[in-house]
Short mmCIF file of C-alpha atoms and ligand atoms in Angstrom, two decimals:
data_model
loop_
_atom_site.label_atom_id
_atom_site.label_comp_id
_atom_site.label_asym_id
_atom_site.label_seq_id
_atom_site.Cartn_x
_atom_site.Cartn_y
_atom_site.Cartn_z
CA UNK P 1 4.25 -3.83 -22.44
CA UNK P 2 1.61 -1.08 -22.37
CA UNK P 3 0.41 1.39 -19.91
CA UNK P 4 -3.29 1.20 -19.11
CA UNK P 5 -5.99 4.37 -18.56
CA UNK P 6 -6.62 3.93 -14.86
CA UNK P 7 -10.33 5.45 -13.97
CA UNK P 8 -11.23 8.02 -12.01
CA UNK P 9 -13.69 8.69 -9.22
CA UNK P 10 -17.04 8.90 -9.85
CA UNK P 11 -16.81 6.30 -12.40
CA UNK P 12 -19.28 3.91 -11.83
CA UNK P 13 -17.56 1.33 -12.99
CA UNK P 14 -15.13 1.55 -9.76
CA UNK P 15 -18.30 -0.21 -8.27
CA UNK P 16 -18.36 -2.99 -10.67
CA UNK P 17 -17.49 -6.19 -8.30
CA UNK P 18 -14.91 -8.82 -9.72
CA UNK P 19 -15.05 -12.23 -10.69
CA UNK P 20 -12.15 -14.60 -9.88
CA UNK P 21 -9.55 -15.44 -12.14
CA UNK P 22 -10.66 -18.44 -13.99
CA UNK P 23 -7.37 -19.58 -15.35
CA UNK P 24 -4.09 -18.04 -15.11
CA UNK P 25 -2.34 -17.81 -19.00
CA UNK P 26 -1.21 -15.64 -21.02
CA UNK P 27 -3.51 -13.03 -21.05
CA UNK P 28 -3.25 -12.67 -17.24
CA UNK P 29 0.10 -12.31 -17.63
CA UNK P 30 0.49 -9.64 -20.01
CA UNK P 31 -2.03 -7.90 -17.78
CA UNK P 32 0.30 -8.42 -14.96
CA UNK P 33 2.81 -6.99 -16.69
CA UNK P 34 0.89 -3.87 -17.99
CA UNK P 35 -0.91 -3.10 -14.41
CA UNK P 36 2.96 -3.35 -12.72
CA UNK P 37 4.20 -1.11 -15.63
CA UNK P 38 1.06 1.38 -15.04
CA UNK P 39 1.74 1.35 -11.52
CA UNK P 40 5.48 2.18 -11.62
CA UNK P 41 4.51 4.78 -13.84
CA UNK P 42 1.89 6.08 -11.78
CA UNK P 43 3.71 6.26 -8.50
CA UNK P 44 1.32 3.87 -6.30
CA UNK P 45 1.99 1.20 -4.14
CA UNK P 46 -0.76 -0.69 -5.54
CA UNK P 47 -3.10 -1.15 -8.45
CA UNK P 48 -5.74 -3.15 -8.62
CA UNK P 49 -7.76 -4.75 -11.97
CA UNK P 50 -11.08 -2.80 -11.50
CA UNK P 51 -8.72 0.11 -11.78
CA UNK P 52 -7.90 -0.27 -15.32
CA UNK P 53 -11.51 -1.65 -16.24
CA UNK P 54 -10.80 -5.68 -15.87
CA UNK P 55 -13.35 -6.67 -13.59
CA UNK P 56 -11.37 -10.03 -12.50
CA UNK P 57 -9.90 -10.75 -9.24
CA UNK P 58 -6.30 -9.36 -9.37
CA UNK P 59 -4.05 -6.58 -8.06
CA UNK P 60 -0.31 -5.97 -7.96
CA UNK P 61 1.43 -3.78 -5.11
CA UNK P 62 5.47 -2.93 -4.77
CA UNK P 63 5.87 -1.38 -0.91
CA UNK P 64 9.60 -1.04 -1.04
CA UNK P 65 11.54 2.14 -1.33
CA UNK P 66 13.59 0.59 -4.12
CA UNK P 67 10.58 -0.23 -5.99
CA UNK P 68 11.93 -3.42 -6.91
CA UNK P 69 9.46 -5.82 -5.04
CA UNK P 70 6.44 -6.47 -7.39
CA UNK P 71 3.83 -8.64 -5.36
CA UNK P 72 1.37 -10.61 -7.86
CA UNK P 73 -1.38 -11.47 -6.33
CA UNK P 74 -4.57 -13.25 -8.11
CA UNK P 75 -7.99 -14.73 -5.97
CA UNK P 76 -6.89 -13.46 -2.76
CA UNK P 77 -8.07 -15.03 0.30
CA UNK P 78 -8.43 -13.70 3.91
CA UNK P 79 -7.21 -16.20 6.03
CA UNK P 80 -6.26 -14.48 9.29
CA UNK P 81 -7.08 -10.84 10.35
CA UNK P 82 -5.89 -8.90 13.95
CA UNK P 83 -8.21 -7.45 16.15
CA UNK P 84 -6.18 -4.81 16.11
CA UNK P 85 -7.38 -1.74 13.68
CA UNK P 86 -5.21 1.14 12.69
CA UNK P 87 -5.84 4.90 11.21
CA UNK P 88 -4.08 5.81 8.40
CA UNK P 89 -4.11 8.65 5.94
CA UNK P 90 -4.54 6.75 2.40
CA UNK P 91 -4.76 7.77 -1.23
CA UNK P 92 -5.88 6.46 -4.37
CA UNK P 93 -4.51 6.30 -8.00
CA UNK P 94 -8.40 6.76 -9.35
CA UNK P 95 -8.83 10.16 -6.69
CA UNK P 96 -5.65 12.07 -7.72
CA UNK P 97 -5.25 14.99 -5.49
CA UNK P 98 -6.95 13.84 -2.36
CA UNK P 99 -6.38 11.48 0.68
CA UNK P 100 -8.29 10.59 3.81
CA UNK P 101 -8.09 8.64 6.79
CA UNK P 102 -9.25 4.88 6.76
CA UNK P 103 -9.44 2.94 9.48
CA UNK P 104 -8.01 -1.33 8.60
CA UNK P 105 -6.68 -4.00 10.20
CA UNK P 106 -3.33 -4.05 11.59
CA UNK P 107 -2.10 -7.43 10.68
CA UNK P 108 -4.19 -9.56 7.43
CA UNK P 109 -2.62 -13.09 5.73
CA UNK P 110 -3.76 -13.53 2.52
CA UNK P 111 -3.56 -16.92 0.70
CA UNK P 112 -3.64 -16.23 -3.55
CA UNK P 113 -1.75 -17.22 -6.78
CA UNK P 114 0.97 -15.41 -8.79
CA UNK P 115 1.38 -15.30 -12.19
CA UNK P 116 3.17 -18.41 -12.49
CA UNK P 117 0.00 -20.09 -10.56
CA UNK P 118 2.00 -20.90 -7.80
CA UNK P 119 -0.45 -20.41 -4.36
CA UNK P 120 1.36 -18.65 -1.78
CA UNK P 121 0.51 -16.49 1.45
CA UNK P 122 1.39 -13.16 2.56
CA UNK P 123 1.34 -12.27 6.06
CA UNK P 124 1.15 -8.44 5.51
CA UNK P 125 1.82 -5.51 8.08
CA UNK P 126 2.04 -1.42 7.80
CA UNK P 127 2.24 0.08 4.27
CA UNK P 128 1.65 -3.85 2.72
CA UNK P 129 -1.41 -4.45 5.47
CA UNK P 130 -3.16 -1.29 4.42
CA UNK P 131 -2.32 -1.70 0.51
CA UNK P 132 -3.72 -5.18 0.32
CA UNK P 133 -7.37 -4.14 2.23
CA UNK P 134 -7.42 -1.01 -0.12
CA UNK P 135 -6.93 -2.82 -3.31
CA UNK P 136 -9.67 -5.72 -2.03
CA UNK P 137 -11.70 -3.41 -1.28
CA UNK P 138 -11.39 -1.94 -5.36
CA UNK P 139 -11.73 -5.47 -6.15
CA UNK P 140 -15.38 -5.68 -4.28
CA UNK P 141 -16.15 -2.58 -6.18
CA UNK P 142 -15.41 -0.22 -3.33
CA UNK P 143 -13.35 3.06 -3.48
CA UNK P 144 -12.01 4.66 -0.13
CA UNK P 145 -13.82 7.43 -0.33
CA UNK P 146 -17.06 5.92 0.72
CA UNK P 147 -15.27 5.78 4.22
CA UNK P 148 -15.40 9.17 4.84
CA UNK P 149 -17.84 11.62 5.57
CA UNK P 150 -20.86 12.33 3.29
CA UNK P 151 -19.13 16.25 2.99
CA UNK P 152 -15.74 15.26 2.53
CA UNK P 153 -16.89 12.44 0.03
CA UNK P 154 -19.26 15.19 -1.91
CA UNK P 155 -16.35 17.65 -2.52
CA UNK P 156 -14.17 15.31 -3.75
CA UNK P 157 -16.45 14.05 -6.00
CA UNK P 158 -17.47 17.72 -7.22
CA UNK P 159 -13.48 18.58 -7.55
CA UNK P 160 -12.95 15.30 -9.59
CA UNK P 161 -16.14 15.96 -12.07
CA UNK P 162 -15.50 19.32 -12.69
CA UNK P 163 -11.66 18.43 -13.72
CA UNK P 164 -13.10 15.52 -15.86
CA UNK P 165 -15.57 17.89 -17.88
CA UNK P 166 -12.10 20.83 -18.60
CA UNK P 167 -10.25 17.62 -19.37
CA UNK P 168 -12.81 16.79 -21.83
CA UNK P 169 -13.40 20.30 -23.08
CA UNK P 170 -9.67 20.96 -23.53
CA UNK P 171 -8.99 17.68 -25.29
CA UNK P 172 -12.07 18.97 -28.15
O1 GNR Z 1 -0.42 4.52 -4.26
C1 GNR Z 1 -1.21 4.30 -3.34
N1 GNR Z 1 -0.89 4.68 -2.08
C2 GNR Z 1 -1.62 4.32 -0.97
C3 GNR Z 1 -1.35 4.99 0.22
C4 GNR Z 1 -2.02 4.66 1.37
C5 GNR Z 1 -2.97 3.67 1.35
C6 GNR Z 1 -3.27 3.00 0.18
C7 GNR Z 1 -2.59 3.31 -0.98
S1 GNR Z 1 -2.94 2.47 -2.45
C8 GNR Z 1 -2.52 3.67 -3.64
C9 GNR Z 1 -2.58 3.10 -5.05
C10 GNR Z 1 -4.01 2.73 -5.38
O2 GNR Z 1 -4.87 3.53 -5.64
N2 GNR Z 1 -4.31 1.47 -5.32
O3 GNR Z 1 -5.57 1.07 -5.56
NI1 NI Z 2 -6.82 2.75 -5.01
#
């Protein structure tokens, strides 16, 4: 097991758009096992591939309080969305420090493979609804700071570039 460098906004490649999985081995799942170990670590509910630089279609997510219920999920599919859209104040493991309101979906089913290969569906709600359409969205290259306002976006951005550059100044 490893823990994996999970980028940070503005790095472009947060905007790179994933490729489905072609075939789900062995080096998926130690991948699996890394992103669920870098996510534990991390504190999020979710973590998606483009997050630690793997630019295929996967993500992993735990919503419980005992953080005991790793989801796997590889080539998601949409197959059923509400009408129904809800606001909700979300953060991001790649923005550290900031969070914003988003507006999803109440209700989404996905239908995708675990590690094992095995296709199942999730028929997600709340915490799990919002997780999944956040970590597609990372998957498609998008970050959820593009959702809100060009000011709010811009002094994020600013906040998160100057902290890179001390980081990188400290570290030399
Ligand atoms: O840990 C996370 N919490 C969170 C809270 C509200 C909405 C979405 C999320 S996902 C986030 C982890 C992350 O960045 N996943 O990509
Ligand atoms: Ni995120």
């Amino acid at each position: 097991m490893a823990l994996l460098n999970i980028l940070t906004y503005p790095d472009p490649r947060l905007n790179k758009v994933a490729k489905p999985v072609a075939q789900i081995d062995e080096r998926i799942r130690t991948l699996v096992a890394d992103m669920l170990e870098t996510m534990y670590e991390a504190k999020g509910v979710g973590l998606a591939a483009t997050q630690v630089d793997v630019h295929e279609r996967l993500l992993v997510m735990d919503v419980s309080d005992e953080r005991n219920e790793p989801l796997v999920v590889i080539n998601p599919r949409v197959v059923w969305k509400s009408d129904e859209i809800v606001l909700g104040d979300e953060g991001c493991l790649s923005v550290p420090g900031f969070s914003g309101d988003v507006e999803r979906y109440a209700e989404i089913h996905i239908e995708c493979e675990n590690e094992r290969g095995d296709t199942y569906k999730i028929e997600a709600t709340e915490l799990l609804a919002v997780c999944i359409q956040h970590e597609m969205d990372h998957l498609m290259g998008k970050v959820y700071v593009e959702y809100l306002s060009p000011l709010k976006r811009g002094r994020i951005k600013t906040k998160l570039l100057k902290e890179a550059k001390e980081a990188e100044r400290d570290a030399a």
